[in-house]
């Protein structure tokens, strides 16, 4: 993300935005905590693209840069895939900035592939392109993509807002 866009973010506006997002009930947002600190979050819901009827969508995934390569992003993606299986959806779709080579590599390593669809997005004063990636959801009982020694994710029923203004579920 451009520095100018990130510099303009503030907790009050973010808290209001998250309240609106969560009240709309169109997606679910899951926050992963480690040692009482948020290290990653994922928003998940129905696919917003008309041409993906049998898909769910990872609307957003964020892992704190200091926590990259610790397994948190992979654990959240596995969690989203399990949710897709439970909802009997055949595909997961997601959008990633074309310039985000690290993010694209991450998704490709997990088996997601670009399907050729692009869309413009405005961030700050920049016009950027996003690419859509998709992956078929593996049937229940298929081998996991990530070794079992990585963090596991299980949602509990506690909910609130973190000090940073993000919605929070506690994870074990």
GROMACS .gro file of C-alpha atoms in nm:
model
  172
    1UNK     CA    1   0.000   0.000   0.000
    2UNK     CA    2   0.124   0.350  -0.068
    3UNK     CA    3   0.276   0.526   0.235
    4UNK     CA    4   0.047   0.829   0.188
    5UNK     CA    5  -0.260   0.604   0.214
    6UNK     CA    6  -0.128   0.432   0.528
    7UNK     CA    7  -0.028   0.764   0.688
    8UNK     CA    8  -0.388   0.887   0.662
    9UNK     CA    9  -0.535   0.595   0.859
   10UNK     CA   10  -0.655   0.669   1.211
   11UNK     CA   11  -0.810   0.453   1.481
   12UNK     CA   12  -1.137   0.647   1.511
   13UNK     CA   13  -1.220   0.622   1.139
   14UNK     CA   14  -1.107   0.258   1.129
   15UNK     CA   15  -1.324   0.170   1.429
   16UNK     CA   16  -1.629   0.331   1.263
   17UNK     CA   17  -1.552   0.153   0.937
   18UNK     CA   18  -1.519  -0.185   1.111
   19UNK     CA   19  -1.845  -0.126   1.299
   20UNK     CA   20  -2.017  -0.065   0.965
   21UNK     CA   21  -1.858  -0.370   0.805
   22UNK     CA   22  -1.950  -0.598   1.094
   23UNK     CA   23  -2.304  -0.461   1.122
   24UNK     CA   24  -2.368  -0.531   0.754
   25UNK     CA   25  -2.325  -0.908   0.815
   26UNK     CA   26  -2.205  -0.962   0.459
   27UNK     CA   27  -1.872  -1.104   0.567
   28UNK     CA   28  -1.707  -1.250   0.872
   29UNK     CA   29  -1.379  -1.118   1.008
   30UNK     CA   30  -1.145  -1.335   1.209
   31UNK     CA   31  -0.849  -1.206   1.406
   32UNK     CA   32  -0.561  -1.426   1.508
   33UNK     CA   33  -0.385  -1.334   1.831
   34UNK     CA   34  -0.053  -1.453   1.968
   35UNK     CA   35   0.053  -1.358   2.320
   36UNK     CA   36  -0.248  -1.122   2.345
   37UNK     CA   37  -0.141  -0.929   2.033
   38UNK     CA   38  -0.315  -0.930   1.699
   39UNK     CA   39  -0.082  -1.085   1.443
   40UNK     CA   40  -0.319  -1.145   1.152
   41UNK     CA   41  -0.679  -1.109   1.034
   42UNK     CA   42  -0.897  -1.239   0.755
   43UNK     CA   43  -1.232  -1.123   0.615
   44UNK     CA   44  -1.437  -1.388   0.440
   45UNK     CA   45  -1.778  -1.394   0.275
   46UNK     CA   46  -1.975  -1.466  -0.038
   47UNK     CA   47  -1.797  -1.393  -0.362
   48UNK     CA   48  -1.884  -1.045  -0.485
   49UNK     CA   49  -1.822  -1.132  -0.852
   50UNK     CA   50  -2.123  -1.223  -1.069
   51UNK     CA   51  -1.927  -1.484  -1.262
   52UNK     CA   52  -1.829  -1.687  -0.952
   53UNK     CA   53  -2.159  -1.835  -0.838
   54UNK     CA   54  -2.009  -2.140  -0.663
   55UNK     CA   55  -1.737  -1.941  -0.486
   56UNK     CA   56  -1.669  -1.778  -0.156
   57UNK     CA   57  -1.419  -1.497  -0.132
   58UNK     CA   58  -1.134  -1.404   0.096
   59UNK     CA   59  -1.214  -1.033   0.105
   60UNK     CA   60  -0.891  -0.945   0.286
   61UNK     CA   61  -0.595  -1.108   0.457
   62UNK     CA   62  -0.339  -0.919   0.661
   63UNK     CA   63  -0.042  -1.048   0.858
   64UNK     CA   64   0.182  -0.810   1.054
   65UNK     CA   65   0.512  -0.793   0.862
   66UNK     CA   66   0.707  -0.891   1.175
   67UNK     CA   67   0.504  -1.215   1.177
   68UNK     CA   68   0.552  -1.315   0.813
   69UNK     CA   69   0.665  -1.674   0.759
   70UNK     CA   70   0.536  -1.782   1.101
   71UNK     CA   71   0.241  -1.974   0.954
   72UNK     CA   72  -0.036  -1.732   1.051
   73UNK     CA   73  -0.143  -1.641   0.697
   74UNK     CA   74  -0.140  -2.006   0.594
   75UNK     CA   75  -0.342  -2.101   0.903
   76UNK     CA   76  -0.605  -1.838   0.824
   77UNK     CA   77  -0.624  -1.949   0.461
   78UNK     CA   78  -0.668  -2.313   0.576
   79UNK     CA   79  -0.941  -2.189   0.809
   80UNK     CA   80  -1.115  -2.012   0.515
   81UNK     CA   81  -1.087  -2.329   0.307
   82UNK     CA   82  -1.252  -2.527   0.588
   83UNK     CA   83  -1.533  -2.270   0.603
   84UNK     CA   84  -1.577  -2.307   0.226
   85UNK     CA   85  -1.597  -2.687   0.263
   86UNK     CA   86  -1.858  -2.651   0.538
   87UNK     CA   87  -2.067  -2.421   0.317
   88UNK     CA   88  -2.037  -2.670   0.028
   89UNK     CA   89  -1.873  -2.415  -0.202
   90UNK     CA   90  -1.644  -2.542  -0.474
   91UNK     CA   91  -1.405  -2.248  -0.509
   92UNK     CA   92  -1.237  -1.971  -0.316
   93UNK     CA   93  -1.167  -1.645  -0.496
   94UNK     CA   94  -0.954  -1.352  -0.382
   95UNK     CA   95  -0.813  -1.031  -0.523
   96UNK     CA   96  -0.450  -0.921  -0.489
   97UNK     CA   97  -0.269  -0.614  -0.615
   98UNK     CA   98  -0.077  -0.691  -0.933
   99UNK     CA   99   0.231  -0.518  -0.785
  100UNK     CA  100   0.213  -0.726  -0.463
  101UNK     CA  101   0.460  -0.993  -0.575
  102UNK     CA  102   0.511  -1.133  -0.224
  103UNK     CA  103   0.134  -1.172  -0.177
  104UNK     CA  104   0.093  -1.332  -0.518
  105UNK     CA  105   0.375  -1.577  -0.445
  106UNK     CA  106   0.214  -1.663  -0.110
  107UNK     CA  107  -0.123  -1.744  -0.271
  108UNK     CA  108   0.040  -1.935  -0.557
  109UNK     CA  109   0.233  -2.147  -0.305
  110UNK     CA  110  -0.103  -2.239  -0.148
  111UNK     CA  111  -0.243  -2.349  -0.485
  112UNK     CA  112  -0.428  -2.035  -0.594
  113UNK     CA  113  -0.395  -1.936  -0.960
  114UNK     CA  114  -0.477  -1.614  -1.146
  115UNK     CA  115  -0.783  -1.668  -1.365
  116UNK     CA  116  -0.711  -1.380  -1.604
  117UNK     CA  117  -0.962  -1.134  -1.458
  118UNK     CA  118  -0.832  -0.787  -1.361
  119UNK     CA  119  -0.997  -0.479  -1.215
  120UNK     CA  120  -0.879  -0.125  -1.145
  121UNK     CA  121  -0.868  -0.001  -0.784
  122UNK     CA  122  -0.806   0.347  -0.645
  123UNK     CA  123  -0.586   0.365  -0.334
  124UNK     CA  124  -0.500   0.712  -0.217
  125UNK     CA  125  -0.423   0.902  -0.536
  126UNK     CA  126  -0.300   0.594  -0.722
  127UNK     CA  127  -0.477   0.384  -0.983
  128UNK     CA  128  -0.369   0.023  -0.944
  129UNK     CA  129  -0.474  -0.314  -1.086
  130UNK     CA  130  -0.595  -0.615  -0.890
  131UNK     CA  131  -0.579  -0.972  -1.018
  132UNK     CA  132  -0.831  -1.236  -0.923
  133UNK     CA  133  -0.697  -1.568  -0.799
  134UNK     CA  134  -0.903  -1.883  -0.750
  135UNK     CA  135  -0.859  -2.229  -0.606
  136UNK     CA  136  -1.080  -2.534  -0.598
  137UNK     CA  137  -1.154  -2.639  -0.241
  138UNK     CA  138  -1.014  -2.985  -0.169
  139UNK     CA  139  -1.267  -3.240  -0.048
  140UNK     CA  140  -1.284  -3.322   0.323
  141UNK     CA  141  -1.017  -3.571   0.423
  142UNK     CA  142  -0.769  -3.468   0.154
  143UNK     CA  143  -0.411  -3.409   0.270
  144UNK     CA  144  -0.349  -3.066   0.419
  145UNK     CA  145  -0.134  -2.825   0.221
  146UNK     CA  146   0.040  -2.704   0.537
  147UNK     CA  147   0.216  -2.935   0.785
  148UNK     CA  148   0.023  -2.995   1.107
  149UNK     CA  149   0.297  -2.838   1.323
  150UNK     CA  150   0.183  -2.492   1.206
  151UNK     CA  151  -0.058  -2.286   1.418
  152UNK     CA  152  -0.415  -2.413   1.424
  153UNK     CA  153  -0.714  -2.184   1.433
  154UNK     CA  154  -1.042  -2.234   1.618
  155UNK     CA  155  -1.301  -1.962   1.671
  156UNK     CA  156  -1.437  -1.907   2.020
  157UNK     CA  157  -1.748  -1.705   2.098
  158UNK     CA  158  -1.580  -1.404   2.260
  159UNK     CA  159  -1.586  -1.088   2.054
  160UNK     CA  160  -1.485  -0.727   2.098
  161UNK     CA  161  -1.258  -0.461   1.952
  162UNK     CA  162  -0.883  -0.458   1.998
  163UNK     CA  163  -0.696  -0.145   2.099
  164UNK     CA  164  -0.603  -0.100   1.733
  165UNK     CA  165  -0.972  -0.082   1.635
  166UNK     CA  166  -0.990  -0.425   1.470
  167UNK     CA  167  -1.269  -0.669   1.547
  168UNK     CA  168  -1.141  -0.949   1.763
  169UNK     CA  169  -1.215  -1.315   1.807
  170UNK     CA  170  -0.998  -1.511   2.044
  171UNK     CA  171  -0.810  -1.800   1.890
  172UNK     CA  172  -0.650  -2.107   2.042
   0.00000   0.00000   0.00000
